[in-house]
């Protein structure tokens, strides 16, 4: 058997960035300001400039970013937030944690992002916000969502945990994910497009008052030392993690180009492969492929055959949130059939900026063989 291919190759990335990471970490160890050290503000400045947003607030994780953003909007028990069930649980979880209600809208079957055409029917007098998720690294239909929000006086929060670096619009005129809504939330979980070496996240906004609210909520609601103006959380991103992201920014643009090119290459290699349906990519935005996800039948058999060839796969996500026990009471099980169907078929293949063409060719070859094998297993005997 050939050497196993990593699902996400963080080792090669580290090898390429070893010196700047060591230097950045050493600087933090020397100054000793482990909480809210100078790297925190430096990173916030760099990320704000990258996205074009006026304000960036780093926080303890992507989950914390969603929580703090919703707290900054003063989300209250009884409020409703329209969102997608086809996401990581944190999206709906933070809404529920604040006593509000996630109202699930189904996805587009090809992109797996929220179907903007279905949103308006779910808006009620209690709706406060719309929370689209830019899944797999492709921005949701933000212009359509923003137009709906404006018509109904709602706010928009983009869950950009998987899409940092993606653009809406192509090339130089493209606007950056994270800066497409009232508040944009991202994650620096190690496997995301821009990751740290632990937990981290950030909120982006162009609204100075909301930025101030987020900054205060991040430090237990303090507007000044020992003055707790509001109820907050302990939600800071620590200095060492900020230093690591700063080091990783050195080749982030290169990594994004690699991801885009590798995603396009997967699409080309798999275009005519029988038994695989490709993720839909809109031509007015680019995808940074946080996951390279395809749709297959007989997924378990295909995954098993790939595992045997040293090729790891993952499922993002097998069950939509409204089919999870903790959230099942929120809507009827039949409310989002496309999300359920996608959950049965999605399968993510290895993807990272350091994936080589040779590895990618091996993955595609093994997938073709796995599909044939799985189809034979599924035949009636
Ligand atoms: C990863 C992720 C989160 C949570 O981010 P953490 O940093 O792990 O807390 C939220 N939403 C989506 C869509 C994610 O992929």
CSV table of N, CA, C and O in Angstrom, one decimal, residues 199-256:
chain,number,residue,atom,x,y,z
A,199,UNK,N,-7.6,26.8,19.7
A,199,UNK,CA,-8.9,27.5,19.4
A,199,UNK,C,-8.7,29.0,19.2
A,199,UNK,O,-7.9,29.6,19.9
A,200,UNK,N,-9.4,29.5,18.2
A,200,UNK,CA,-9.4,30.9,18.0
A,200,UNK,C,-10.5,31.3,17.0
A,200,UNK,O,-11.1,30.4,16.4
A,201,UNK,N,-10.8,32.6,17.0
A,201,UNK,CA,-11.8,33.0,16.0
A,201,UNK,C,-11.8,34.5,15.9
A,201,UNK,O,-11.0,35.2,16.6
A,202,UNK,N,-12.7,35.1,15.1
A,202,UNK,CA,-12.8,36.5,15.0
A,202,UNK,C,-14.1,37.0,14.5
A,202,UNK,O,-14.9,36.2,13.8
A,203,UNK,N,-14.5,38.2,14.9
A,203,UNK,CA,-15.7,38.9,14.4
A,203,UNK,C,-15.3,40.1,13.6
A,203,UNK,O,-14.4,40.8,14.0
A,204,UNK,N,-16.0,40.3,12.5
A,204,UNK,CA,-15.8,41.5,11.7
A,204,UNK,C,-17.0,42.3,11.6
A,204,UNK,O,-18.1,41.8,11.4
A,205,UNK,N,-16.9,43.6,11.6
A,205,UNK,CA,-18.0,44.5,11.4
A,205,UNK,C,-17.6,45.9,10.9
A,205,UNK,O,-16.4,46.3,11.1
A,206,UNK,N,-18.5,46.6,10.3
A,206,UNK,CA,-18.2,48.0,10.0
A,206,UNK,C,-18.9,49.0,10.9
A,206,UNK,O,-18.9,50.2,10.7
A,207,UNK,N,-19.6,48.4,11.9
A,207,UNK,CA,-20.4,49.2,12.8
A,207,UNK,C,-19.6,49.4,14.1
A,207,UNK,O,-19.4,48.5,14.9
A,208,UNK,N,-19.2,50.7,14.4
A,208,UNK,CA,-18.4,51.0,15.5
A,208,UNK,C,-19.0,50.6,16.8
A,208,UNK,O,-18.3,50.1,17.8
A,209,UNK,N,-20.3,50.8,17.0
A,209,UNK,CA,-21.0,50.5,18.2
A,209,UNK,C,-21.0,49.0,18.5
A,209,UNK,O,-20.8,48.5,19.6
A,210,UNK,N,-21.3,48.2,17.4
A,210,UNK,CA,-21.3,46.8,17.5
A,210,UNK,C,-19.9,46.3,17.8
A,210,UNK,O,-19.7,45.3,18.6
A,211,UNK,N,-18.9,46.9,17.2
A,211,UNK,CA,-17.5,46.4,17.5
A,211,UNK,C,-17.2,46.7,19.0
A,211,UNK,O,-16.6,45.8,19.6
A,212,UNK,N,-17.6,47.8,19.5
A,212,UNK,CA,-17.3,48.1,20.9
A,212,UNK,C,-18.1,47.1,21.8
A,212,UNK,O,-17.5,46.6,22.8
A,213,UNK,N,-19.3,46.8,21.4
A,213,UNK,CA,-20.1,45.8,22.2
A,213,UNK,C,-19.3,44.5,22.2
A,213,UNK,O,-19.2,43.9,23.3
A,214,UNK,N,-18.9,44.1,21.1
A,214,UNK,CA,-18.2,42.8,21.0
A,214,UNK,C,-16.9,42.8,21.9
A,214,UNK,O,-16.6,41.8,22.6
A,215,UNK,N,-16.2,43.9,21.8
A,215,UNK,CA,-14.9,44.0,22.6
A,215,UNK,C,-15.2,43.9,24.1
A,215,UNK,O,-14.5,43.3,24.9
A,216,UNK,N,-16.3,44.6,24.5
A,216,UNK,CA,-16.7,44.5,25.9
A,216,UNK,C,-17.2,43.1,26.3
A,216,UNK,O,-16.8,42.6,27.4
A,217,UNK,N,-18.0,42.5,25.5
A,217,UNK,CA,-18.6,41.2,25.9
A,217,UNK,C,-17.4,40.2,26.0
A,217,UNK,O,-17.4,39.3,26.8
A,218,UNK,N,-16.4,40.4,25.1
A,218,UNK,CA,-15.2,39.4,25.1
A,218,UNK,C,-14.5,39.4,26.5
A,218,UNK,O,-13.9,38.5,26.9
A,219,UNK,N,-14.6,40.6,27.2
A,219,UNK,CA,-13.9,40.6,28.5
A,219,UNK,C,-14.9,40.9,29.7
A,219,UNK,O,-14.8,41.9,30.4
A,220,UNK,N,-15.9,40.0,29.7
A,220,UNK,CA,-16.9,40.0,30.8
A,220,UNK,C,-17.7,41.3,30.9
A,220,UNK,O,-18.0,41.8,32.0
A,221,UNK,N,-17.9,41.9,29.7
A,221,UNK,CA,-18.8,43.1,29.7
A,221,UNK,C,-18.1,44.4,30.3
A,221,UNK,O,-18.8,45.3,30.6
A,222,UNK,N,-16.8,44.4,30.3
A,222,UNK,CA,-16.1,45.5,30.9
A,222,UNK,C,-16.0,46.7,29.9
A,222,UNK,O,-15.4,46.5,28.8
A,223,UNK,N,-16.5,47.8,30.2
A,223,UNK,CA,-16.2,49.0,29.4
A,223,UNK,C,-15.0,49.7,29.8
A,223,UNK,O,-14.4,50.5,29.1
A,224,UNK,N,-14.6,49.5,31.1
A,224,UNK,CA,-13.3,49.9,31.6
A,224,UNK,C,-12.9,48.9,32.7
A,224,UNK,O,-13.8,48.2,33.1
A,225,UNK,N,-11.7,48.9,33.1
A,225,UNK,CA,-11.3,48.0,34.1
A,225,UNK,C,-12.1,48.1,35.3
A,225,UNK,O,-12.3,49.2,35.8
A,226,UNK,N,-12.6,47.0,35.8
A,226,UNK,CA,-13.5,46.9,37.0
A,226,UNK,C,-14.9,47.5,36.8
A,226,UNK,O,-15.7,47.7,37.8
A,227,UNK,N,-15.2,47.9,35.6
A,227,UNK,CA,-16.6,48.4,35.3
A,227,UNK,C,-17.3,47.5,34.3
A,227,UNK,O,-17.0,47.5,33.1
A,228,UNK,N,-18.2,46.7,34.9
A,228,UNK,CA,-18.9,45.7,34.1
A,228,UNK,C,-20.2,46.3,33.6
A,228,UNK,O,-21.2,46.3,34.3
A,229,UNK,N,-20.2,46.9,32.4
A,229,UNK,CA,-21.4,47.6,31.9
A,229,UNK,C,-22.5,46.7,31.5
A,229,UNK,O,-23.6,47.0,31.5
A,230,UNK,N,-22.1,45.5,31.0
A,230,UNK,CA,-23.1,44.5,30.5
A,230,UNK,C,-22.6,43.1,30.9
A,230,UNK,O,-21.5,43.0,31.4
A,231,UNK,N,-23.4,42.1,30.7
A,231,UNK,CA,-23.0,40.8,30.9
A,231,UNK,C,-22.3,40.3,29.7
A,231,UNK,O,-22.7,40.4,28.6
A,232,UNK,N,-21.1,39.7,30.0
A,232,UNK,CA,-20.3,39.2,28.9
A,232,UNK,C,-19.8,37.8,29.2
A,232,UNK,O,-20.4,37.0,29.9
A,233,UNK,N,-18.7,37.5,28.5
A,233,UNK,CA,-18.1,36.1,28.7
A,233,UNK,C,-16.6,36.3,28.8
A,233,UNK,O,-16.0,37.4,28.5
A,234,UNK,N,-15.9,35.2,29.1
A,234,UNK,CA,-14.4,35.2,29.0
A,234,UNK,C,-14.1,34.7,27.6
A,234,UNK,O,-14.0,33.5,27.4
A,235,UNK,N,-14.0,35.6,26.6
A,235,UNK,CA,-13.9,35.1,25.2
A,235,UNK,C,-12.7,35.6,24.4
A,235,UNK,O,-12.8,35.7,23.2
A,236,UNK,N,-11.6,35.8,25.1
A,236,UNK,CA,-10.4,36.3,24.4
A,236,UNK,C,-9.7,35.2,23.7
A,236,UNK,O,-9.7,34.1,24.1
A,237,UNK,N,-9.0,35.6,22.6
A,237,UNK,CA,-8.1,34.7,21.9
A,237,UNK,C,-6.7,35.0,22.5
A,237,UNK,O,-6.4,36.1,22.7
A,238,UNK,N,-6.0,33.9,22.9
A,238,UNK,CA,-4.7,34.3,23.6
A,238,UNK,C,-3.6,34.7,22.6
A,238,UNK,O,-3.6,34.4,21.4
A,239,UNK,N,-2.7,35.4,23.2
A,239,UNK,CA,-1.6,36.0,22.4
A,239,UNK,C,-0.8,35.0,21.6
A,239,UNK,O,-0.5,35.3,20.4
A,240,UNK,N,-0.5,33.9,22.2
A,240,UNK,CA,0.3,32.9,21.4
A,240,UNK,C,-0.5,32.4,20.1
A,240,UNK,O,0.1,32.3,19.1
A,241,UNK,N,-1.8,32.2,20.3
A,241,UNK,CA,-2.5,31.8,19.1
A,241,UNK,C,-2.6,32.9,18.0
A,241,UNK,O,-2.5,32.7,16.8
A,242,UNK,N,-2.7,34.2,18.5
A,242,UNK,CA,-2.6,35.3,17.5
A,242,UNK,C,-1.2,35.3,16.8
A,242,UNK,O,-1.2,35.6,15.6
A,243,UNK,N,-0.2,35.1,17.6
A,243,UNK,CA,1.2,35.1,17.0
A,243,UNK,C,1.3,34.0,15.9
A,243,UNK,O,1.9,34.2,14.9
A,244,UNK,N,0.7,32.8,16.2
A,244,UNK,CA,0.7,31.8,15.2
A,244,UNK,C,0.0,32.2,13.9
A,244,UNK,O,0.5,31.9,12.8
A,245,UNK,N,-1.2,32.8,14.1
A,245,UNK,CA,-1.9,33.2,12.9
A,245,UNK,C,-1.1,34.3,12.1
A,245,UNK,O,-1.1,34.2,10.9
A,246,UNK,N,-0.5,35.2,12.8
A,246,UNK,CA,0.3,36.2,12.2
A,246,UNK,C,1.4,35.5,11.3
A,246,UNK,O,1.7,35.9,10.2
A,247,UNK,N,2.1,34.5,11.9
A,247,UNK,CA,3.1,33.8,11.1
A,247,UNK,C,2.5,33.1,9.9
A,247,UNK,O,3.0,33.1,8.8
A,248,UNK,N,1.3,32.5,10.1
A,248,UNK,CA,0.7,31.8,8.9
A,248,UNK,C,0.2,32.8,7.8
A,248,UNK,O,0.0,32.3,6.7
A,249,UNK,N,0.0,34.0,8.2
A,249,UNK,CA,-0.4,35.0,7.1
A,249,UNK,C,0.7,35.2,6.1
A,249,UNK,O,0.4,35.6,5.0
A,250,UNK,N,1.9,34.8,6.4
A,250,UNK,CA,3.0,35.0,5.5
A,250,UNK,C,2.8,34.3,4.2
A,250,UNK,O,3.2,34.7,3.1
A,251,UNK,N,2.1,33.1,4.2
A,251,UNK,CA,1.8,32.4,2.9
A,251,UNK,C,0.4,32.1,2.7
A,251,UNK,O,0.0,31.3,1.9
A,252,UNK,N,-0.5,32.9,3.4
A,252,UNK,CA,-1.9,32.6,3.3
A,252,UNK,C,-2.5,32.9,1.9
A,252,UNK,O,-3.3,32.1,1.4
A,253,UNK,N,-2.0,33.9,1.3
A,253,UNK,CA,-2.5,34.2,-0.1
A,253,UNK,C,-2.1,33.1,-1.0
A,253,UNK,O,-2.9,32.6,-1.9
A,254,UNK,N,-0.9,32.6,-0.9
A,254,UNK,CA,-0.4,31.4,-1.7
A,254,UNK,C,-1.3,30.2,-1.4
A,254,UNK,O,-1.7,29.5,-2.3
A,255,UNK,N,-1.6,30.0,-0.1
A,255,UNK,CA,-2.4,28.9,0.2
A,255,UNK,C,-3.8,29.0,-0.4
A,255,UNK,O,-4.4,28.0,-0.8
A,256,UNK,N,-4.4,30.2,-0.4
A,256,UNK,CA,-5.7,30.3,-1.0
A,256,UNK,C,-5.7,30.0,-2.5
A,256,UNK,O,-6.6,29.3,-3.0
